PDB file of C-alpha atoms in Angstrom:
ATOM      1  CA  MET E 845    -114.308 -24.716  72.635  1.00  0.00           C
ATOM      2  CA  ASN E 846    -111.806 -21.968  73.021  1.00  0.00           C
ATOM      3  CA  LYS E 847    -114.157 -19.446  71.616  1.00  0.00           C
ATOM      4  CA  ASN E 848    -116.736 -20.376  74.221  1.00  0.00           C
ATOM      5  CA  GLU E 849    -114.369 -20.303  77.184  1.00  0.00           C
ATOM      6  CA  LYS E 850    -113.159 -16.708  76.528  1.00  0.00           C
ATOM      7  CA  PRO E 851    -116.444 -14.929  77.230  1.00  0.00           C
ATOM      8  CA  SER E 852    -116.780 -16.960  80.433  1.00  0.00           C
ATOM      9  CA  LEU E 853    -113.365 -15.700  81.631  1.00  0.00           C
ATOM     10  CA  LEU E 854    -114.250 -12.204  80.907  1.00  0.00           C
ATOM     11  CA  LYS E 855    -117.538 -12.664  82.634  1.00  0.00           C
ATOM     12  CA  GLY E 856    -115.751 -14.121  85.745  1.00  0.00           C
ATOM     13  CA  LYS E 857    -113.163 -11.273  85.768  1.00  0.00           C
ATOM     14  CA  GLY E 858    -116.097  -8.717  85.645  1.00  0.00           C
ATOM     15  CA  ALA E 859    -117.747 -10.298  88.625  1.00  0.00           C
ATOM     16  CA  ALA E 860    -114.554 -10.178  90.526  1.00  0.00           C
ATOM     17  CA  VAL E 861    -113.949  -6.443  89.723  1.00  0.00           C
ATOM     18  CA  GLY E 862    -117.540  -5.818  90.843  1.00  0.00           C
ATOM     19  CA  ILE E 863    -116.913  -7.583  94.077  1.00  0.00           C
ATOM     20  CA  VAL E 864    -113.794  -5.546  94.598  1.00  0.00           C
ATOM     21  CA  ILE E 865    -115.522  -2.350  93.882  1.00  0.00           C
ATOM     22  CA  CYS E 866    -118.245  -3.247  96.273  1.00  0.00           C
ATOM     23  CA  PHE E 867    -115.730  -4.122  98.870  1.00  0.00           C
ATOM     24  CA  VAL E 868    -113.951  -0.867  98.436  1.00  0.00           C
ATOM     25  CA  ALA E 869    -117.224   1.067  98.535  1.00  0.00           C
ATOM     26  CA  VAL E 870    -118.078  -0.708 101.745  1.00  0.00           C
ATOM     27  CA  ILE E 871    -114.711   0.161 103.279  1.00  0.00           C
ATOM     28  CA  ALA E 872    -115.164   3.726 102.196  1.00  0.00           C
ATOM     29  CA  LEU E 873    -118.630   4.050 103.797  1.00  0.00           C
ATOM     30  CA  VAL E 874    -117.314   2.478 106.961  1.00  0.00           C
ATOM     31  CA  GLY E 875    -114.252   4.847 106.980  1.00  0.00           C
ATOM     32  CA  ALA E 876    -116.508   7.815 106.333  1.00  0.00           C
ATOM     33  CA  TYR E 877    -118.890   6.725 109.112  1.00  0.00           C
ATOM     34  CA  THR E 878    -116.001   6.163 111.629  1.00  0.00           C
ATOM     35  CA  PHE E 879    -114.493   9.568 110.663  1.00  0.00           C
ATOM     36  CA  ASN E 880    -117.707  11.375 111.246  1.00  0.00           C
ATOM     37  CA  ASN E 881    -118.120   9.651 114.642  1.00  0.00           C
ATOM     38  CA  TYR E 882    -114.551  10.623 115.602  1.00  0.00           C
ATOM     39  CA  LYS E 883    -115.053  14.240 114.396  1.00  0.00           C
ATOM     40  CA  LYS E 884    -118.359  14.464 116.411  1.00  0.00           C
ATOM     41  CA  ASP E 885    -116.644  13.114 119.512  1.00  0.00           C
ATOM     42  CA  MET E 886    -113.786  15.571 119.195  1.00  0.00           C
ATOM     43  CA  ASN E 887    -116.269  18.416 118.876  1.00  0.00           C
ATOM     44  CA  GLU E 888    -118.122  17.265 121.929  1.00  0.00           C
ATOM     45  CA  GLN E 889    -114.926  16.934 123.880  1.00  0.00           C
ATOM     46  CA  MET E 890    -113.678  20.500 122.819  1.00  0.00           C
ATOM     47  CA  ALA E 891    -117.074  21.924 123.767  1.00  0.00           C
ATOM     48  CA  LYS E 892    -116.929  20.201 127.178  1.00  0.00           C
ATOM     49  CA  ALA E 893    -113.354  21.498 127.816  1.00  0.00           C
ATOM     50  CA  GLU E 894    -114.570  25.074 126.899  1.00  0.00           C
ATOM     51  CA  GLU E 895    -117.517  24.761 129.340  1.00  0.00           C
ATOM     52  CA  GLN E 896    -115.065  23.526 132.077  1.00  0.00           C
ATOM     53  CA  ALA E 897    -112.719  26.449 131.366  1.00  0.00           C
ATOM     54  CA  GLU E 898    -115.619  28.960 131.480  1.00  0.00           C
ATOM     55  CA  GLN E 899    -116.833  27.415 134.822  1.00  0.00           C
ATOM     56  CA  LEU E 900    -113.252  27.675 136.288  1.00  0.00           C
ATOM     57  CA  ALA E 901    -113.034  31.427 135.206  1.00  0.00           C
ATOM     58  CA  GLU E 902    -116.521  32.113 136.779  1.00  0.00           C
ATOM     59  CA  ASP E 903    -115.410  30.332 139.952  1.00  0.00           C
ATOM     60  CA  LYS E 904    -112.154  32.316 140.226  1.00  0.00           C
ATOM     61  CA  ALA E 905    -114.058  35.608 139.547  1.00  0.00           C
ATOM     62  CA  GLU E 906    -116.474  34.807 142.407  1.00  0.00           C
ATOM     63  CA  ASP E 907    -113.529  33.969 144.770  1.00  0.00           C
ATOM     64  CA  ASP E 908    -111.874  37.362 143.939  1.00  0.00           C
ATOM     65  CA  THR E 909    -115.106  39.114 144.561  1.00  0.00           C
ATOM     66  CA  GLU E 910    -115.456  37.456 147.994  1.00  0.00           C
ATOM     67  CA  GLU E 911    -111.826  38.370 148.924  1.00  0.00           C
ATOM     68  CA  THR E 912    -112.532  41.943 147.882  1.00  0.00           C
ATOM     69  CA  THR E 913    -115.663  42.059 149.941  1.00  0.00           C
ATOM     70  CA  THR E 914    -113.845  40.565 152.935  1.00  0.00           C
ATOM     71  CA  ASP E 915    -111.070  43.137 152.577  1.00  0.00           C
ATOM     72  CA  ASP E 916    -113.557  46.009 152.477  1.00  0.00           C
ATOM     73  CA  ILE E 917    -115.249  44.950 155.630  1.00  0.00           C
ATOM     74  CA  ILE E 918    -114.835  47.669 158.279  1.00  0.00           C
ATOM     75  CA  LEU E 919    -114.828  46.629 161.946  1.00  0.00           C
ATOM     76  CA  PRO E 920    -117.086  48.542 164.222  1.00  0.00           C
ATOM     77  CA  GLU E 921    -115.449  51.228 166.179  1.00  0.00           C
ATOM     78  CA  ALA E 922    -115.149  50.797 169.843  1.00  0.00           C
ATOM     79  CA  ASP E 923    -117.779  52.369 172.067  1.00  0.00           C
ATOM     80  CA  ALA E 924    -117.004  56.038 172.913  1.00  0.00           C
ATOM     81  CA  GLY E 925    -117.368  55.222 176.661  1.00  0.00           C
ATOM     82  CA  GLU E 926    -114.742  52.519 176.343  1.00  0.00           C
ATOM     83  CA  ASP E 927    -112.384  54.887 174.496  1.00  0.00           C
ATOM     84  CA  ALA E 928    -112.784  57.462 177.230  1.00  0.00           C
ATOM     85  CA  ALA E 929    -112.069  54.916 179.934  1.00  0.00           C
ATOM     86  CA  GLU E 930    -108.981  53.656 178.116  1.00  0.00           C
ATOM     87  CA  GLU E 931    -107.665  57.205 177.621  1.00  0.00           C
ATOM     88  CA  GLU E 932    -108.234  57.969 181.330  1.00  0.00           C
ATOM     89  CA  THR E 933    -106.296  54.765 182.164  1.00  0.00           C
ATOM     90  CA  GLU E 934    -103.457  55.673 179.905  1.00  0.00           C
ATOM     91  CA  ALA E 935    -103.287  59.175 181.308  1.00  0.00           C
ATOM     92  CA  ALA E 936    -103.223  57.931 184.917  1.00  0.00           C
ATOM     93  CA  GLU E 937    -100.385  55.468 183.951  1.00  0.00           C
ATOM     94  CA  GLN E 938     -98.542  58.286 182.227  1.00  0.00           C
ATOM     95  CA  ASN E 939     -98.862  60.537 185.308  1.00  0.00           C
ATOM     96  CA  THR E 940     -97.582  57.755 187.473  1.00  0.00           C
ATOM     97  CA  ASP E 941     -94.562  57.189 185.178  1.00  0.00           C
ATOM     98  CA  GLU E 942     -93.831  60.938 185.172  1.00  0.00           C
ATOM     99  CA  ALA E 943     -94.004  61.026 188.934  1.00  0.00           C
ATOM    100  CA  ASP E 944     -91.548  58.187 189.222  1.00  0.00           C
ATOM    101  CA  SER E 945     -89.254  59.753 186.684  1.00  0.00           C
ATOM    102  CA  GLY E 946     -89.055  63.171 188.257  1.00  0.00           C
ATOM    103  CA  ALA E 947     -91.774  64.891 186.211  1.00  0.00           C
ATOM    104  CA  PRO E 948     -93.981  67.482 187.701  1.00  0.00           C
ATOM    105  CA  ILE E 949     -96.393  66.317 190.399  1.00  0.00           C
ATOM    106  CA  GLU E 950     -98.670  69.287 189.841  1.00  0.00           C
ATOM    107  CA  GLN E 951     -98.674  72.021 187.167  1.00  0.00           C
ATOM    108  CA  ALA E 952    -100.383  75.285 187.074  1.00  0.00           C
ATOM    109  CA  THR E 953    -103.657  75.464 185.165  1.00  0.00           C
ATOM    110  CA  ALA E 954    -104.141  77.943 182.443  1.00  0.00           C
ATOM    111  CA  GLY E 955    -105.605  81.228 183.543  1.00  0.00           C
ATOM    112  CA  THR E 956    -104.061  81.392 187.017  1.00  0.00           C
ATOM    113  CA  ASP E 957    -104.660  84.879 188.209  1.00  0.00           C
ATOM    114  CA  THR E 958    -101.345  86.743 188.878  1.00  0.00           C
ATOM    115  CA  SER E 959    -102.707  90.295 189.048  1.00  0.00           C
ATOM    116  CA  GLY E 960    -102.430  90.408 192.854  1.00  0.00           C
ATOM    117  CA  ILE E 961     -98.565  89.918 192.843  1.00  0.00           C
ATOM    118  CA  TRP E 962     -95.900  92.440 191.796  1.00  0.00           C
ATOM    119  CA  PHE E 963     -92.110  91.946 191.696  1.00  0.00           C
ATOM    120  CA  THR E 964     -89.616  94.133 189.942  1.00  0.00           C
ATOM    121  CA  GLU E 965     -85.929  94.523 189.712  1.00  0.00           C
ATOM    122  CA  GLU E 966     -86.096  96.953 192.533  1.00  0.00           C
ATOM    123  CA  SER E 967     -87.866  94.431 194.802  1.00  0.00           C
ATOM    124  CA  THR E 968     -86.001  92.570 197.632  1.00  0.00           C
ATOM    125  CA  LEU E 969     -86.140  88.974 198.834  1.00  0.00           C
ATOM    126  CA  THR E 970     -85.791  87.835 202.389  1.00  0.00           C
ATOM    127  CA  TRP E 971     -83.618  84.935 203.248  1.00  0.00           C
ATOM    128  CA  PRO E 972     -85.560  81.639 202.927  1.00  0.00           C
ATOM    129  CA  ALA E 973     -83.230  79.423 204.952  1.00  0.00           C
ATOM    130  CA  SER E 974     -80.994  80.020 208.115  1.00  0.00           C
ATOM    131  CA  GLY E 975     -77.621  79.003 206.846  1.00  0.00           C
ATOM    132  CA  ALA E 976     -74.831  80.425 204.843  1.00  0.00           C
ATOM    133  CA  VAL E 977     -74.449  80.337 201.071  1.00  0.00           C
ATOM    134  CA  ILE E 978     -72.183  77.235 200.347  1.00  0.00           C
ATOM    135  CA  MET E 979     -72.300  77.544 196.534  1.00  0.00           C
ATOM    136  CA  GLY E 980     -73.133  80.874 194.807  1.00  0.00           C
ATOM    137  CA  TYR E 981     -74.998  81.487 191.572  1.00  0.00           C
ATOM    138  CA  SER E 982     -72.396  81.279 188.635  1.00  0.00           C
ATOM    139  CA  MET E 983     -73.384  81.246 184.984  1.00  0.00           C
ATOM    140  CA  ASP E 984     -70.287  83.063 183.767  1.00  0.00           C
ATOM    141  CA  GLN E 985     -67.793  80.465 184.916  1.00  0.00           C
ATOM    142  CA  THR E 986     -68.049  76.945 186.318  1.00  0.00           C
ATOM    143  CA  VAL E 987     -67.805  76.076 189.988  1.00  0.00           C
ATOM    144  CA  PHE E 988     -66.811  72.896 191.738  1.00  0.00           C
ATOM    145  CA  PHE E 989     -69.485  70.527 192.896  1.00  0.00           C
ATOM    146  CA  GLN E 990     -67.992  68.398 195.717  1.00  0.00           C
ATOM    147  CA  THR E 991     -70.450  65.495 195.442  1.00  0.00           C
ATOM    148  CA  LEU E 992     -70.233  65.237 191.716  1.00  0.00           C
ATOM    149  CA  GLU E 993     -66.477  66.077 191.791  1.00  0.00           C
ATOM    150  CA  GLN E 994     -66.720  68.197 188.756  1.00  0.00           C
ATOM    151  CA  TYR E 995     -66.976  71.763 187.625  1.00  0.00           C
ATOM    152  CA  LYS E 996     -70.348  72.966 186.434  1.00  0.00           C
ATOM    153  CA  TYR E 997     -72.341  76.061 185.920  1.00  0.00           C
ATOM    154  CA  ASN E 998     -74.619  76.772 188.790  1.00  0.00           C
ATOM    155  CA  PRO E 999     -78.068  78.599 187.939  1.00  0.00           C
ATOM    156  CA  ALA E1000     -79.121  78.750 191.637  1.00  0.00           C
ATOM    157  CA  MET E1001     -77.916  79.544 195.069  1.00  0.00           C
ATOM    158  CA  ILE E1002     -77.224  76.668 197.511  1.00  0.00           C
ATOM    159  CA  ILE E1003     -77.936  77.848 201.075  1.00  0.00           C
ATOM    160  CA  SER E1004     -77.088  75.429 203.949  1.00  0.00           C
ATOM    161  CA  GLY E1005     -79.546  74.534 206.623  1.00  0.00           C
ATOM    162  CA  GLU E1006     -80.776  72.045 209.169  1.00  0.00           C
ATOM    163  CA  VAL E1007     -83.108  69.076 208.275  1.00  0.00           C
ATOM    164  CA  GLY E1008     -86.515  69.861 209.511  1.00  0.00           C
ATOM    165  CA  GLU E1009     -86.219  73.658 209.640  1.00  0.00           C
ATOM    166  CA  THR E1010     -89.084  75.818 208.216  1.00  0.00           C
ATOM    167  CA  ILE E1011     -88.481  77.236 204.774  1.00  0.00           C
ATOM    168  CA  ASN E1012     -90.451  80.452 204.179  1.00  0.00           C
ATOM    169  CA  ALA E1013     -91.313  82.222 200.970  1.00  0.00           C
ATOM    170  CA  SER E1014     -88.893  85.003 200.179  1.00  0.00           C
ATOM    171  CA  ALA E1015     -91.640  87.104 198.475  1.00  0.00           C
ATOM    172  CA  ALA E1016     -95.319  86.765 197.903  1.00  0.00           C
ATOM    173  CA  GLY E1017     -96.362  84.669 194.945  1.00  0.00           C
ATOM    174  CA  ILE E1018     -98.736  82.123 193.487  1.00  0.00           C
ATOM    175  CA  VAL E1019     -97.748  78.510 193.438  1.00  0.00           C
ATOM    176  CA  THR E1020     -97.393  77.480 189.753  1.00  0.00           C
ATOM    177  CA  ASN E1021     -95.570  74.219 190.087  1.00  0.00           C
ATOM    178  CA  ILE E1022     -94.856  71.444 192.614  1.00  0.00           C
ATOM    179  CA  GLU E1023     -92.459  68.757 191.206  1.00  0.00           C
ATOM    180  CA  GLU E1024     -90.281  65.890 192.358  1.00  0.00           C
ATOM    181  CA  THR E1025     -86.815  65.644 190.721  1.00  0.00           C
ATOM    182  CA  ALA E1026     -83.787  63.574 191.170  1.00  0.00           C
ATOM    183  CA  GLN E1027     -81.463  66.570 191.684  1.00  0.00           C
ATOM    184  CA  THR E1028     -83.582  68.849 193.853  1.00  0.00           C
ATOM    185  CA  GLY E1029     -86.236  66.611 195.407  1.00  0.00           C
ATOM    186  CA  THR E1030     -89.559  68.192 196.129  1.00  0.00           C
ATOM    187  CA  THR E1031     -89.452  71.571 194.533  1.00  0.00           C
ATOM    188  CA  VAL E1032     -91.970  74.473 194.654  1.00  0.00           C
ATOM    189  CA  THR E1033     -92.152  77.346 192.116  1.00  0.00           C
ATOM    190  CA  LEU E1034     -93.822  80.621 192.958  1.00  0.00           C
ATOM    191  CA  ASP E1035     -94.741  83.128 190.375  1.00  0.00           C
ATOM    192  CA  MET E1036     -93.842  86.563 191.855  1.00  0.00           C
ATOM    193  CA  GLY E1037     -95.275  88.666 189.018  1.00  0.00           C
ATOM    194  CA  ASN E1038     -93.809  90.561 185.936  1.00  0.00           C
ATOM    195  CA  GLY E1039     -92.028  87.442 184.744  1.00  0.00           C
ATOM    196  CA  TYR E1040     -90.134  86.728 187.962  1.00  0.00           C
ATOM    197  CA  SER E1041     -90.318  83.326 189.649  1.00  0.00           C
ATOM    198  CA  ALA E1042     -88.621  81.767 192.712  1.00  0.00           C
ATOM    199  CA  VAL E1043     -87.774  78.110 192.880  1.00  0.00           C
ATOM    200  CA  TYR E1044     -87.416  76.299 196.223  1.00  0.00           C
ATOM    201  CA  GLY E1045     -85.840  72.874 196.148  1.00  0.00           C
ATOM    202  CA  GLN E1046     -84.871  70.061 198.661  1.00  0.00           C
ATOM    203  CA  LEU E1047     -88.215  70.479 200.594  1.00  0.00           C
ATOM    204  CA  THR E1048     -90.552  68.109 202.368  1.00  0.00           C
ATOM    205  CA  ASP E1049     -93.992  68.401 204.128  1.00  0.00           C
ATOM    206  CA  VAL E1050     -95.174  70.767 201.515  1.00  0.00           C
ATOM    207  CA  GLY E1051     -98.787  71.687 202.289  1.00  0.00           C
ATOM    208  CA  LEU E1052     -99.541  73.784 199.226  1.00  0.00           C
ATOM    209  CA  SER E1053    -101.463  73.213 196.040  1.00  0.00           C
ATOM    210  CA  ILE E1054    -101.281  74.660 192.603  1.00  0.00           C
ATOM    211  CA  GLY E1055    -102.944  78.078 192.474  1.00  0.00           C
ATOM    212  CA  ASP E1056    -102.415  78.852 196.207  1.00  0.00           C
ATOM    213  CA  TYR E1057    -101.429  82.400 197.032  1.00  0.00           C
ATOM    214  CA  VAL E1058     -98.395  82.614 199.435  1.00  0.00           C
ATOM    215  CA  ASN E1059     -97.473  85.734 201.393  1.00  0.00           C
ATOM    216  CA  GLY E1060     -93.850  86.706 201.831  1.00  0.00           C
ATOM    217  CA  GLY E1061     -92.518  84.897 204.870  1.00  0.00           C
ATOM    218  CA  GLU E1062     -95.319  82.252 204.830  1.00  0.00           C
ATOM    219  CA  THR E1063     -94.216  78.611 205.247  1.00  0.00           C
ATOM    220  CA  LEU E1064     -93.624  76.502 202.165  1.00  0.00           C
ATOM    221  CA  GLY E1065     -92.419  73.305 203.807  1.00  0.00           C
ATOM    222  CA  THR E1066     -89.461  72.052 205.862  1.00  0.00           C
ATOM    223  CA  LEU E1067     -85.878  71.229 204.687  1.00  0.00           C
ATOM    224  CA  ASN E1068     -85.400  67.629 203.756  1.00  0.00           C
ATOM    225  CA  ASP E1069     -82.248  65.396 203.578  1.00  0.00           C
ATOM    226  CA  PRO E1070     -80.036  66.347 200.622  1.00  0.00           C
ATOM    227  CA  THR E1071     -80.445  64.413 197.424  1.00  0.00           C
ATOM    228  CA  LYS E1072     -77.595  62.203 196.092  1.00  0.00           C
ATOM    229  CA  TYR E1073     -76.416  65.141 194.048  1.00  0.00           C
ATOM    230  CA  TYR E1074     -75.642  67.164 197.290  1.00  0.00           C
ATOM    231  CA  SER E1075     -74.724  64.437 199.736  1.00  0.00           C
ATOM    232  CA  VAL E1076     -71.303  65.916 200.472  1.00  0.00           C
ATOM    233  CA  GLU E1077     -72.549  69.464 200.747  1.00  0.00           C
ATOM    234  CA  GLY E1078     -75.054  68.296 203.269  1.00  0.00           C
ATOM    235  CA  PRO E1079     -78.658  69.624 203.985  1.00  0.00           C
ATOM    236  CA  ASN E1080     -79.292  72.588 201.799  1.00  0.00           C
ATOM    237  CA  LEU E1081     -82.004  74.721 200.161  1.00  0.00           C
ATOM    238  CA  TYR E1082     -81.808  74.997 196.330  1.00  0.00           C
ATOM    239  CA  PHE E1083     -82.936  78.552 195.758  1.00  0.00           C
ATOM    240  CA  GLN E1084     -83.346  79.927 192.246  1.00  0.00           C
ATOM    241  CA  VAL E1085     -84.666  83.095 190.702  1.00  0.00           C
ATOM    242  CA  LEU E1086     -85.960  83.204 187.208  1.00  0.00           C
ATOM    243  CA  LYS E1087     -86.862  86.107 184.882  1.00  0.00           C
ATOM    244  CA  ASP E1088     -88.919  85.081 181.964  1.00  0.00           C
ATOM    245  CA  GLY E1089     -87.744  81.559 182.379  1.00  0.00           C
ATOM    246  CA  GLU E1090     -83.979  82.464 182.466  1.00  0.00           C
ATOM    247  CA  PRO E1091     -81.940  82.189 185.636  1.00  0.00           C
ATOM    248  CA  VAL E1092     -80.672  85.408 187.334  1.00  0.00           C
ATOM    249  CA  ASP E1093     -78.488  85.899 190.264  1.00  0.00           C
ATOM    250  CA  PRO E1094     -80.595  85.800 193.565  1.00  0.00           C
ATOM    251  CA  MET E1095     -78.028  87.872 195.363  1.00  0.00           C
ATOM    252  CA  ASN E1096     -79.049  90.887 193.339  1.00  0.00           C
ATOM    253  CA  PHE E1097     -82.356  90.866 195.189  1.00  0.00           C
ATOM    254  CA  MET E1098     -81.404  89.683 198.696  1.00  0.00           C
ATOM    255  CA  GLU E1099     -81.864  91.953 201.805  1.00  0.00           C
TER     256      GLU E1099
END
């Protein structure tokens, strides 16, 4: 009996081992299949991520290109006629501002002919106003200005007069400047030739224009009320003589 039972046991054990081996094989196959699917899914996800990254990079490049193109856009220039109109308007406003601030009302144009006038250091000047000299030319030492209550150099000769009296040219000349200043009011400058000029300030009713030729003794305008710089001194003519733009003593030329 015992001899017969032993082979049966061995046979039973062999079957069990076979079943275990089959079970392990099945598990191994399932594991291999699962791993292969997992690896495939991971590869697909990585490929998809790379595609998304490439798409984002392309979109950013397109955005940068659009910004560069926008920055490079040049707006069309304004019409030449509009520019000219704007420049004329600005020039007119500037001239108005200059007139209000005491800048020249008129200035001599280039090429003014001065060949017909001639003044030298030997020439003489007639008195342009009727009154006495109340403040002489003084560039070597200061003189006292009553209205300003201070000592200053005086580059002109201050001649008293009466409001409304006629002011005549002391010598022939060509009008090179008509200006309005706070200190001397309406002021006319005559080019007398050879670098000499005569300046007449504190005027009104000036009927001259730039470029006009004025004979000696001809009317320039009338004497105006004094500006605030000469209110104490009273009505007066501001009379200045220039040589090459520098003030000289008018008394050296007076009759």
